[in-house]
């Protein structure tokens, strides 16, 4: 089939590579002048890695990534709150890795021939006609099927589903950064610290050889600050946390700090497919980053799409995309809701947060691991 993919983020490049490798005639459109992914590190959970494995893309990625055990929560001094037997969950469901975003993007698109890629092309709209889809904004372009992977702010989603309310801000600000490792951090690696006084959060992971990746999640100030100001404000807020926290923040070069107001879809979509067009990645299910599942869900989308389109003829496009929607929508919409719930839980303050901490301390590690496992179920396990 001739398949057009709109958007070359992590989801778009994965789908494009997978569809190309299974024999489809793929064109990937990206509005930016070149292909790249900016913005620090990323955690790829076992289910995301399993999806990449099914596309033959997991092995090359592991060469560049740091394996990690993720799970559990601590207080701002670094004392355990929720102890998760994450190692056991990983034994059953597989590895979690932390990788540089640019390296991840490059690895995912390595096997996609250059003549499949059109950069500097902003697709303005899609028009479905009998037997094909016209791709607006590109001279005479059409396709048997179109994959919309233009991110959380998707303009094409807004055109396809005009009644959908789009995105909303959550009132939280996320900072992410990378740096070379510094002394005194060993204790906090793979830890997520939450604080019942400020409702702020900090996470630290090893990334590649000798590197660190961190993130913070804090209440949103009145305006979105520049990276330098944001780093300073957060370091100030966390000045009396475990000493490694302000040290890591202040040791990060401003150029390596990324600032994002957290947004999510205001409402789940009623379908991920309409006729010969489907949505994938954040365009379909933009969620808060609290479960670290955004990209992993995009990888599951890509793996499902490749499988459901395998051997399809152009006449079968709509029916096959319907199968993709039936598989992907329930799980990804469930994880969108679970991410928002996790955000509400970890950012509480006051008596509700005190109660939360008491309950977290009383949770047995095996139970905590079981909750993680439900998220990490791979496609093969949850279908
Ligand atoms: C702070 C933060 C931390 C996160 N941490 C994690 C994590 O640890 N693990 C994880 O799994 N996920 C994480 N995520 C989520 C993850 O980054 C996203 O889910 C993922 O990058 C989405 O990829 P995508 O391809 O769907 O969209 P995007 O990466 O947004 O890509 C969309 C692409 O479409 C292009 N485009 C847009 N419109 C057009 C058009 N009209 N024509 C052509 N091209 C167009 C854009 O230029 C862009 O390249 C995090 C997100 C945030 C905000």
XYZ file of C-alpha atoms and ligand atoms in Angstrom:
436
model
C 0.000 0.000 0.000
C 1.047 3.624 -0.441
C 1.081 5.038 3.072
C 1.676 8.690 3.996
C 2.790 9.473 7.548
C 2.436 13.020 8.831
C 4.970 13.942 11.519
C 8.455 12.547 12.089
C 8.541 12.488 15.886
C 9.342 9.272 17.756
C 5.971 7.774 16.797
C 6.078 8.781 13.121
C 9.616 7.516 12.443
C 8.911 4.203 14.184
C 5.740 3.633 12.169
C 7.470 4.702 8.943
C 10.390 2.329 9.491
C 8.152 -0.580 10.485
C 5.814 -0.094 7.504
C 8.744 0.289 5.097
C 10.405 -2.885 6.392
C 7.163 -4.831 5.849
C 6.992 -3.833 2.188
C 4.756 -0.746 2.073
C 5.528 2.281 -0.053
C 6.021 4.896 2.673
C 6.291 8.693 2.521
C 7.077 10.489 5.776
C 6.214 14.213 5.863
C 7.816 16.494 8.454
C 7.224 20.233 8.684
C 10.644 20.951 10.277
C 13.512 21.563 7.839
C 15.366 18.472 9.061
C 14.788 15.310 11.031
C 15.734 15.524 14.647
C 14.522 15.055 18.178
C 15.624 17.560 20.751
C 15.220 17.465 24.485
C 17.395 15.392 26.790
C 16.748 11.789 27.753
C 13.786 9.460 27.782
C 12.778 6.364 29.692
C 11.586 3.488 27.518
C 9.560 1.027 29.575
C 9.509 -2.772 29.035
C 6.293 -2.633 26.983
C 7.739 0.056 24.682
C 10.957 -1.868 24.260
C 9.032 -5.055 23.496
C 7.096 -3.186 20.784
C 10.395 -1.974 19.285
C 11.754 -5.526 19.479
C 8.796 -6.756 17.457
C 9.819 -4.276 14.734
C 13.492 -5.322 14.909
C 14.473 -1.943 16.422
C 15.148 -2.882 20.055
C 18.563 -4.513 19.656
C 20.370 -1.534 18.037
C 18.866 0.742 20.685
C 20.156 -1.307 23.622
C 23.706 -0.669 22.404
C 23.265 3.053 23.213
C 21.129 2.794 26.329
C 21.564 2.377 30.046
C 19.417 -0.391 31.538
C 17.750 0.678 34.744
C 15.365 -0.589 37.370
C 12.596 1.919 37.778
C 9.946 2.007 40.416
C 9.379 3.150 43.959
C 9.001 6.578 45.505
C 10.975 8.437 48.175
C 10.449 11.566 50.200
C 12.410 14.746 49.494
C 15.262 13.651 51.782
C 15.602 10.442 49.772
C 13.995 8.169 52.388
C 11.880 5.318 50.937
C 8.107 5.761 50.769
C 6.983 3.100 48.304
C 9.426 0.256 47.846
C 8.718 -1.578 44.597
C 10.178 -4.900 43.702
C 10.875 -3.442 40.264
C 13.659 -5.941 39.611
C 11.140 -8.773 39.953
C 8.625 -7.027 37.681
C 11.378 -6.496 35.112
C 12.397 -10.130 35.352
C 8.889 -10.991 34.225
C 8.139 -8.160 31.780
C 11.593 -7.141 30.543
C 14.061 -4.312 30.685
C 13.598 -0.558 31.112
C 16.195 1.645 29.417
C 17.123 5.313 29.548
C 18.471 6.801 26.329
C 19.356 10.139 24.788
C 16.334 11.322 22.756
C 18.427 12.279 19.734
C 20.104 8.856 19.729
C 16.725 7.145 20.053
C 15.293 9.108 17.116
C 18.357 8.423 14.957
C 18.304 4.707 15.742
C 14.602 4.393 14.933
C 14.979 5.989 11.500
C 18.334 4.410 10.516
C 16.747 1.833 8.211
C 14.390 4.269 6.498
C 15.714 5.241 3.044
C 16.223 8.976 2.490
C 13.876 8.983 -0.512
C 10.949 8.070 1.802
C 11.386 11.320 3.760
C 10.090 14.789 2.847
C 11.149 17.478 5.310
C 10.036 21.112 5.306
C 6.509 20.029 4.363
C 3.635 21.075 6.621
C 0.580 19.025 5.708
C -2.402 21.374 5.859
C -5.270 18.893 5.691
C -6.440 15.512 4.449
C -9.358 14.837 2.124
C -10.684 11.319 1.784
C -12.074 10.384 -1.639
C -13.275 6.979 -2.781
C -10.167 4.766 -2.850
C -7.606 7.306 -1.694
C -6.684 10.228 0.580
C -5.473 13.554 -0.811
C -2.629 15.104 1.183
C -3.170 18.851 1.253
C -0.099 21.115 1.126
C 1.913 18.739 -1.052
C 1.678 18.933 -4.866
C -0.588 16.183 -6.215
C 0.148 13.853 -3.310
C -2.251 11.092 -2.413
C -2.066 7.797 -0.559
C -4.042 4.607 0.078
C -3.847 5.307 3.814
C -2.578 8.132 6.041
C -1.089 7.936 9.537
C -1.486 11.183 11.502
C 1.468 11.437 13.918
C 1.731 15.209 14.276
C 1.996 15.310 18.057
C -0.143 16.416 20.976
C -1.028 19.786 19.402
C -2.175 17.963 16.219
C -3.872 20.313 13.782
C -5.024 17.387 11.685
C -6.813 15.876 14.697
C -8.658 19.149 15.150
C -9.770 19.021 11.503
C -10.785 15.370 11.610
C -12.646 15.716 14.924
C -13.821 19.348 15.144
C -16.005 18.618 18.197
C -13.035 17.355 20.225
C -11.863 19.970 22.796
C -8.138 19.475 22.007
C -5.528 19.825 24.743
C -5.440 21.341 28.213
C -2.652 22.411 30.543
C -2.446 20.617 33.886
C -1.006 23.516 35.864
C 2.350 21.751 36.173
C 5.758 22.649 34.766
C 8.254 19.997 33.737
C 12.014 20.520 33.493
C 14.309 17.897 32.014
C 18.090 17.906 31.796
C 21.161 15.827 31.048
C 24.720 16.076 32.327
C 27.837 14.001 32.861
C 27.806 12.149 36.136
C 28.849 14.016 39.298
C 29.910 12.705 42.729
C 27.296 12.121 45.430
C 24.424 10.999 43.198
C 24.829 7.188 43.480
C 22.312 7.052 46.282
C 19.569 8.642 44.213
C 19.961 6.902 40.856
C 16.603 5.649 39.518
C 14.841 7.326 42.448
C 11.719 9.466 42.207
C 11.368 11.921 45.082
C 8.017 13.469 45.976
C 7.318 16.175 48.536
C 4.148 16.619 50.588
C 4.958 20.260 51.382
C 5.401 21.666 47.862
C 3.830 18.949 45.690
C 7.044 18.902 43.641
C 8.800 15.863 42.187
C 12.365 15.005 41.090
C 13.676 11.922 39.252
C 17.246 10.891 38.413
C 18.433 8.118 36.070
C 21.741 6.932 34.621
C 21.828 7.582 30.858
C 24.372 5.949 28.556
C 28.001 5.711 29.621
C 28.779 8.283 32.328
C 25.633 10.341 31.806
C 22.680 11.394 33.945
C 19.101 12.282 33.036
C 16.841 14.116 35.489
C 13.389 15.634 35.511
C 11.383 17.827 37.861
C 7.649 18.417 38.060
C 6.537 21.527 39.954
C 3.497 23.804 40.125
C 3.308 26.075 37.071
C 4.307 29.719 37.697
C 2.260 32.554 36.147
C 4.326 32.483 32.931
C 6.586 29.838 31.386
C 10.142 30.726 32.495
C 13.277 30.582 30.330
C 15.535 27.566 31.088
C 18.044 29.510 33.220
C 15.371 31.117 35.365
C 13.410 27.853 35.588
C 16.484 25.891 36.707
C 17.221 28.498 39.381
C 13.631 28.606 40.652
C 13.453 24.837 40.932
C 16.920 24.566 42.551
C 15.747 27.144 45.093
C 12.496 25.231 45.726
C 14.529 22.026 46.246
C 17.405 23.626 48.173
C 16.670 21.608 51.333
C 15.984 18.284 49.549
C 18.581 15.478 49.437
C 21.848 17.390 48.713
C 22.305 15.648 45.335
C 19.094 17.279 44.021
C 20.139 20.966 43.965
C 23.676 19.825 43.057
C 22.448 18.021 39.930
C 20.199 20.926 38.901
C 22.938 23.532 39.273
C 25.584 21.343 37.560
C 23.436 21.118 34.387
C 24.321 23.507 31.559
C 21.440 25.841 30.707
C 21.553 24.629 27.086
C 20.747 21.125 28.361
C 17.676 22.175 30.340
C 14.273 21.860 28.639
C 11.145 23.473 29.997
C 7.633 22.231 29.155
C 4.265 23.185 30.597
C 2.530 19.829 30.915
C -0.390 19.326 28.540
C -2.664 16.396 27.820
C -5.714 15.669 25.701
C -8.699 17.241 27.448
C -10.782 14.170 26.573
C -9.989 10.743 25.100
C -10.775 10.331 21.407
C -13.801 8.225 20.499
C -11.798 6.566 17.711
C -8.200 6.435 16.444
C -9.290 5.636 12.880
C -11.686 7.159 10.412
C -11.883 5.580 6.962
C -8.381 5.409 5.483
C -6.875 7.725 8.115
C -5.603 6.780 11.568
C -3.962 8.639 14.446
C -0.842 7.500 16.278
C 1.263 8.643 19.260
C 0.528 11.891 21.091
C -1.909 12.966 18.354
C -4.119 10.054 19.460
C -3.466 9.927 23.202
C -1.315 12.802 24.498
C -0.949 12.056 28.205
C 0.903 13.505 31.191
C 4.432 12.092 31.618
C 3.752 10.619 35.073
C 3.929 6.971 34.046
C 6.671 7.529 31.447
C 4.408 5.923 28.836
C 3.952 8.534 26.070
C 6.599 7.239 23.691
C 6.127 3.615 24.722
C 2.458 3.912 23.749
C 3.494 5.406 20.394
C 5.792 2.377 19.896
C 2.914 0.031 20.739
C 0.784 1.935 18.193
C 3.465 1.496 15.534
C 3.872 -2.223 16.258
C 0.079 -2.748 16.131
C -0.268 -0.744 12.907
C 2.487 -2.709 11.185
C 0.893 -5.988 12.216
C -2.647 -5.019 11.195
C -1.516 -3.628 7.821
C 0.691 -6.594 6.990
C -0.210 -7.914 3.534
C -3.184 -5.495 3.235
C -4.379 -4.350 -0.179
C -5.530 -0.736 -0.728
C -9.149 -1.923 -0.719
C -8.690 -3.303 2.798
C -7.173 -0.134 4.298
C -10.210 1.125 6.254
C -11.054 -2.296 7.650
C -7.448 -2.905 8.802
C -7.235 0.533 10.433
C -10.466 -0.315 12.253
C -8.664 -3.330 13.755
C -5.773 -1.061 14.798
C -8.240 1.243 16.561
C -9.964 -1.680 18.282
C -6.677 -2.935 19.674
C -5.007 0.318 20.641
C -7.707 2.702 21.853
C -8.861 0.889 25.012
C -5.332 0.414 26.349
C -3.902 3.832 25.452
C -7.000 5.685 26.702
C -6.783 3.711 29.955
C -3.132 4.750 30.375
C -4.017 8.399 29.671
C -6.435 8.284 32.603
C -3.952 6.367 34.779
C -1.212 8.957 34.088
C -3.506 11.778 35.200
C -4.444 9.823 38.332
C -0.753 9.242 39.094
C -0.130 12.982 38.675
C -2.892 13.799 41.172
C -1.445 11.276 43.624
C 2.188 12.383 43.503
C 1.554 16.141 43.503
C -0.784 16.275 46.516
C 0.058 18.552 49.429
C -1.171 18.939 53.026
C -3.084 16.312 55.008
C -4.031 14.355 51.852
C -0.318 14.011 51.058
C 0.467 12.949 54.621
C -2.170 10.221 54.309
C -0.749 9.230 50.911
C 2.750 8.867 52.362
C 1.420 6.745 55.230
C -0.364 4.432 52.782
C 2.668 4.257 50.476
C 4.891 3.200 53.385
C 2.431 0.429 54.253
C 2.261 -0.969 50.687
C 4.097 -4.311 50.325
C 6.787 -4.264 47.546
C 5.154 -7.194 45.747
C 1.825 -5.307 45.520
C 3.603 -2.197 44.202
C 5.332 -4.371 41.587
C 1.984 -5.879 40.531
C 0.598 -2.392 39.868
C 3.608 -1.563 37.684
C 3.261 -4.845 35.878
C -0.229 -3.947 34.632
C 1.309 -0.956 32.843
C 4.293 -2.861 31.536
C 2.255 -5.699 30.020
C 3.504 -6.142 26.489
C 1.143 -6.273 23.480
C 1.294 -10.047 23.459
C 0.364 -10.190 27.144
C -2.517 -7.713 27.256
C -4.339 -8.733 24.082
C 8.411 16.475 30.006
C 8.109 15.224 29.273
C 8.772 14.047 29.628
C 8.476 12.863 28.946
N 9.126 11.721 29.298
C 8.809 10.560 28.685
C 9.450 9.339 29.044
O 10.351 9.301 29.896
N 9.070 8.202 28.413
C 8.115 8.209 27.437
O 7.792 7.138 26.896
N 7.519 9.347 27.048
C 7.835 10.507 27.647
N 7.240 11.675 27.253
C 6.270 11.640 26.140
C 6.960 11.514 24.776
O 7.965 12.494 24.642
C 5.923 11.670 23.675
O 4.843 10.798 23.933
C 6.476 11.332 22.309
O 7.645 12.067 22.037
C 5.408 11.643 21.256
O 5.893 11.369 19.976
P 4.978 11.696 18.704
O 5.757 11.190 17.543
O 3.605 11.199 18.900
O 4.839 13.281 18.666
P 5.963 14.432 18.500
O 7.261 13.985 19.068
O 5.360 15.680 19.037
O 6.173 14.577 16.916
C 5.256 15.223 16.088
C 5.998 15.633 14.828
O 5.045 16.071 13.856
C 5.556 17.228 13.199
N 4.405 17.942 12.646
C 3.432 18.599 13.331
N 2.502 19.083 12.491
C 2.885 18.724 11.244
C 2.314 18.923 9.951
N 1.158 19.589 9.785
N 2.968 18.428 8.860
C 4.136 17.738 8.999
N 4.709 17.534 10.209
C 4.090 17.993 11.328
C 6.306 17.966 14.311
O 7.237 18.894 13.781
C 6.967 16.792 15.043
O 8.216 16.461 14.492
C 7.515 12.862 27.900
C 6.890 14.055 27.530
C 7.183 15.231 28.216
C 6.485 16.505 27.816
